[in-house]
Structure formats: C-alpha cells, structure tokens
Short mmCIF file of C-alpha atoms and ligand atoms in Angstrom, two decimals:
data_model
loop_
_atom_site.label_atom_id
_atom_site.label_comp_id
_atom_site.label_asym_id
_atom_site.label_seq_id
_atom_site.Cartn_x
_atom_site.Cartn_y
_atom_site.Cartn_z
CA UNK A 1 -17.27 11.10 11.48
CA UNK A 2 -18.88 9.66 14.50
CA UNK A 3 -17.11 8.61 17.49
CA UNK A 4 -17.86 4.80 16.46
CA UNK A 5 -16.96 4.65 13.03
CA UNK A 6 -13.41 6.83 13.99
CA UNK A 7 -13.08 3.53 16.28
CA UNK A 8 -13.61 1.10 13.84
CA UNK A 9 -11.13 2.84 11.38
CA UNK A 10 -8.43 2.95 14.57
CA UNK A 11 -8.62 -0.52 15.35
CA UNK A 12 -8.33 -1.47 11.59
CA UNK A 13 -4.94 0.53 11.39
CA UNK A 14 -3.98 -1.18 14.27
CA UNK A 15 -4.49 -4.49 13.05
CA UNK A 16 -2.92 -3.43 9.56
CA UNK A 17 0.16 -1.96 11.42
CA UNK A 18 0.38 -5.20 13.17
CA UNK A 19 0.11 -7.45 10.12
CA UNK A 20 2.47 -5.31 7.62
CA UNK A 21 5.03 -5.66 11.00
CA UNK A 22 4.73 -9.53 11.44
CA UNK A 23 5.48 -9.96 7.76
CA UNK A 24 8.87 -9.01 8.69
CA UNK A 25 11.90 -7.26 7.91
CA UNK A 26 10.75 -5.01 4.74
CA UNK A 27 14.21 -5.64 3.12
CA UNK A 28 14.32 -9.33 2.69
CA UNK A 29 12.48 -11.37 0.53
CA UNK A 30 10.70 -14.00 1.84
CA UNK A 31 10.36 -17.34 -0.10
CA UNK A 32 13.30 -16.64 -2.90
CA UNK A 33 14.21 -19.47 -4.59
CA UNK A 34 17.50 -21.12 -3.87
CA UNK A 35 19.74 -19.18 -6.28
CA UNK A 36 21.95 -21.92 -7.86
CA UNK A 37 18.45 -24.24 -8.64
CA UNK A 38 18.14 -21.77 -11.12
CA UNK A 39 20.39 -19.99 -13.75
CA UNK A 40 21.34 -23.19 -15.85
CA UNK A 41 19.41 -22.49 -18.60
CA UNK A 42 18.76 -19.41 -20.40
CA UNK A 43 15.40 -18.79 -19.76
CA UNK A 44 15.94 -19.23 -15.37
CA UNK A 45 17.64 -15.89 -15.23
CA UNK A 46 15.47 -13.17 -16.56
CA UNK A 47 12.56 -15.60 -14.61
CA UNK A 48 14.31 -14.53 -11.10
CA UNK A 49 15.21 -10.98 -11.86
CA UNK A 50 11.59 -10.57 -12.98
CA UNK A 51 10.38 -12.41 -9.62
CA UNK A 52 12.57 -9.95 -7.67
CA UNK A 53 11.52 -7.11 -9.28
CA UNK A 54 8.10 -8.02 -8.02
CA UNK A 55 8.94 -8.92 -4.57
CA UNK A 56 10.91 -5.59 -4.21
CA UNK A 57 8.07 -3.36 -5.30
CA UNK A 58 5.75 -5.57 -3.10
CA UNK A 59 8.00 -4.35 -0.15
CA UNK A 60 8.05 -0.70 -1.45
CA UNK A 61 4.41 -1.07 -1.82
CA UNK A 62 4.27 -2.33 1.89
CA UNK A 63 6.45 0.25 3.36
CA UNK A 64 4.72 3.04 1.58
CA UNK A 65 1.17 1.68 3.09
CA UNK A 66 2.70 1.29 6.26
CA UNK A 67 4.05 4.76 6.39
CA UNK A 68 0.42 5.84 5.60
CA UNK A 69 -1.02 3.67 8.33
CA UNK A 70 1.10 5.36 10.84
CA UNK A 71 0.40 8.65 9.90
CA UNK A 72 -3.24 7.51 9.74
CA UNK A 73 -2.94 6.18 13.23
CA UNK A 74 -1.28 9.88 14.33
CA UNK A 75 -4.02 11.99 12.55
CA UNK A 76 -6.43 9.48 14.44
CA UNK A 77 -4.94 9.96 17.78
CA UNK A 78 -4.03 14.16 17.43
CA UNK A 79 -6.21 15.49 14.93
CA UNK A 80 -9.80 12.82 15.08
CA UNK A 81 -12.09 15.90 13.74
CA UNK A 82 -9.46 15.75 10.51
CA UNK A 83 -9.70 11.85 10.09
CA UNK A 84 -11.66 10.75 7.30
CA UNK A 85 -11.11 14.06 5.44
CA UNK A 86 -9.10 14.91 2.57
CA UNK A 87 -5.86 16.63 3.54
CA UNK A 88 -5.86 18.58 0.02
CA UNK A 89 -9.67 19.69 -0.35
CA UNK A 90 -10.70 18.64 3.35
CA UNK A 91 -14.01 17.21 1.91
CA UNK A 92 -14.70 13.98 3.75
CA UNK A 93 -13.55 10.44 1.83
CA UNK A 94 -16.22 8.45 0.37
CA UNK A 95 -17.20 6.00 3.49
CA UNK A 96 -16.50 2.98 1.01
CA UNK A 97 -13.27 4.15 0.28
CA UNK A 98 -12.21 4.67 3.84
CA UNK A 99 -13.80 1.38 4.30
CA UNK A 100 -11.45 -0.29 2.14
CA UNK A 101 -8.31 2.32 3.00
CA UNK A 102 -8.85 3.39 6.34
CA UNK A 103 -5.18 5.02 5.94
CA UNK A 104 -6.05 6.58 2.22
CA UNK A 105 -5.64 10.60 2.61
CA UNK A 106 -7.11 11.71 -0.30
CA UNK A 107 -10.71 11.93 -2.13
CA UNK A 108 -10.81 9.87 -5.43
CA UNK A 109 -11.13 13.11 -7.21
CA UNK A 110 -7.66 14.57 -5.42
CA UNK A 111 -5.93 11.12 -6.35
CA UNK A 112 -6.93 10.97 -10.07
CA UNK A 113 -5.52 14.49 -10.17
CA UNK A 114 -2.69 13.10 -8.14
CA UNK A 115 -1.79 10.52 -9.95
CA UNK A 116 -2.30 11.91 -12.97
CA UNK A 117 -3.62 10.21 -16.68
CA UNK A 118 -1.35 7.25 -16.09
CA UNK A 119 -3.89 4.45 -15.14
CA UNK A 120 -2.40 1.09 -13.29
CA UNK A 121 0.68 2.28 -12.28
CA UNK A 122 2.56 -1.08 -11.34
CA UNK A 123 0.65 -3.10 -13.61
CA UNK A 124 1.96 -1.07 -16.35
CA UNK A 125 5.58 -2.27 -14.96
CA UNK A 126 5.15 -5.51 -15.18
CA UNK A 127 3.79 -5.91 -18.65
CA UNK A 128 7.07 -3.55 -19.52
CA UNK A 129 9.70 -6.74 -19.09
CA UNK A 130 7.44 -8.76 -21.95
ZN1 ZN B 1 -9.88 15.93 -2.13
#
C-alpha cells in the first residue's frame, strides 16, 4: 500500500474513532422512550423489549467496530507494511473493501470461512422475535 492511500485509511480511522466516541457512553441508550408511556396495553411491552434488543446489539455492534478501529489505528501506526493485509492469509484486502472498512482485518474469502454458512447474522435475530 502506498504511503498515500495508508494516509487516507489513518485519517478515516481517526475520524471513525472520533465519531463512535462522540456518540457517547456505549452502555446507555440514547432516545428510549419514557418507560411508563408505554406498557398499558398488551402489545407496548414486547414493542420496547424488541426496541432494546436492537439498541443493545447496535452498541455491541459499535464497541466491536470500535475495538477494530483501534487496533486498525495500532497496526497503522507499528506495523504500516502489514496494514491493508489479511492477518490470516496476509494477502492484501480488496481496495473496495478497505475502502468501505478501513478497520476490516480479513479478505472476503477468510471472513466467509470465518463466519461460516450462516448468512446475515443480526438480521437473522431480528426476524427470530416474529
Ligand atoms: Zn485472507
């Protein structure tokens, strides 16, 4: 990866440290609904604890990508010659890929093996509280 492109990548992890940051405190949920508007009837319960469900993962999901960033911004810093490779096969990551992840780690062909024949992980969830 050229010295350019490894600076583009750094300054995107920078900015996506930055905005994953001012979002907040990870553990509280911003925006919940005030708790006794809703509850009364039957249907307003199962409606919240779907809604926090959701907002929880969205956090896990946020602290899992920031933990990647920050590694990303480490391997960028300590190791530049590694960035952009694959840390399982060390080919390099598709530039579109990066692109769109500059903190992804693996190739697409190490994460399909990765994350095995399960496709849509989270979406999956969410269709399993119909
Ligand atoms: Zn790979």
């Amino acid at each position: 990866m050229d010295a350019k492109a490894l600076r583009r990548h750094r300054e995107k992890l920078a900015a996506l440290k930055a905005e994953i940051l001012n979002e907040g405190d990870l553990a509280i949920e911003p925006g919940r609904e005030d708790p006794t508007a809703v509850g009364h009837d039957e249907d307003g319960q199962p409606l919240m604890e779907m809604s926090q469900t959701i907002a929880s993962s969205r956090n896990r999901t946020r602290a899992a990508v920031l933990k990647r960033v920050l590694v990303a911004i480490g391997r960028a810093e300590n190791d530049p010659e590694m960035f952009g490779l694959c840390t399982e096969c060390e080919e390099p990551i598709a530039p579109k890929r990066l692109e769109l992840m500059p903190y992804v780690e693996l190739c697409t062909e190490c994460q399909q093996a990765a994350d095995g024949p399960v496709k849509g992980g989270s979406r999956r969830h969410l269709r399993d509280f119909r």
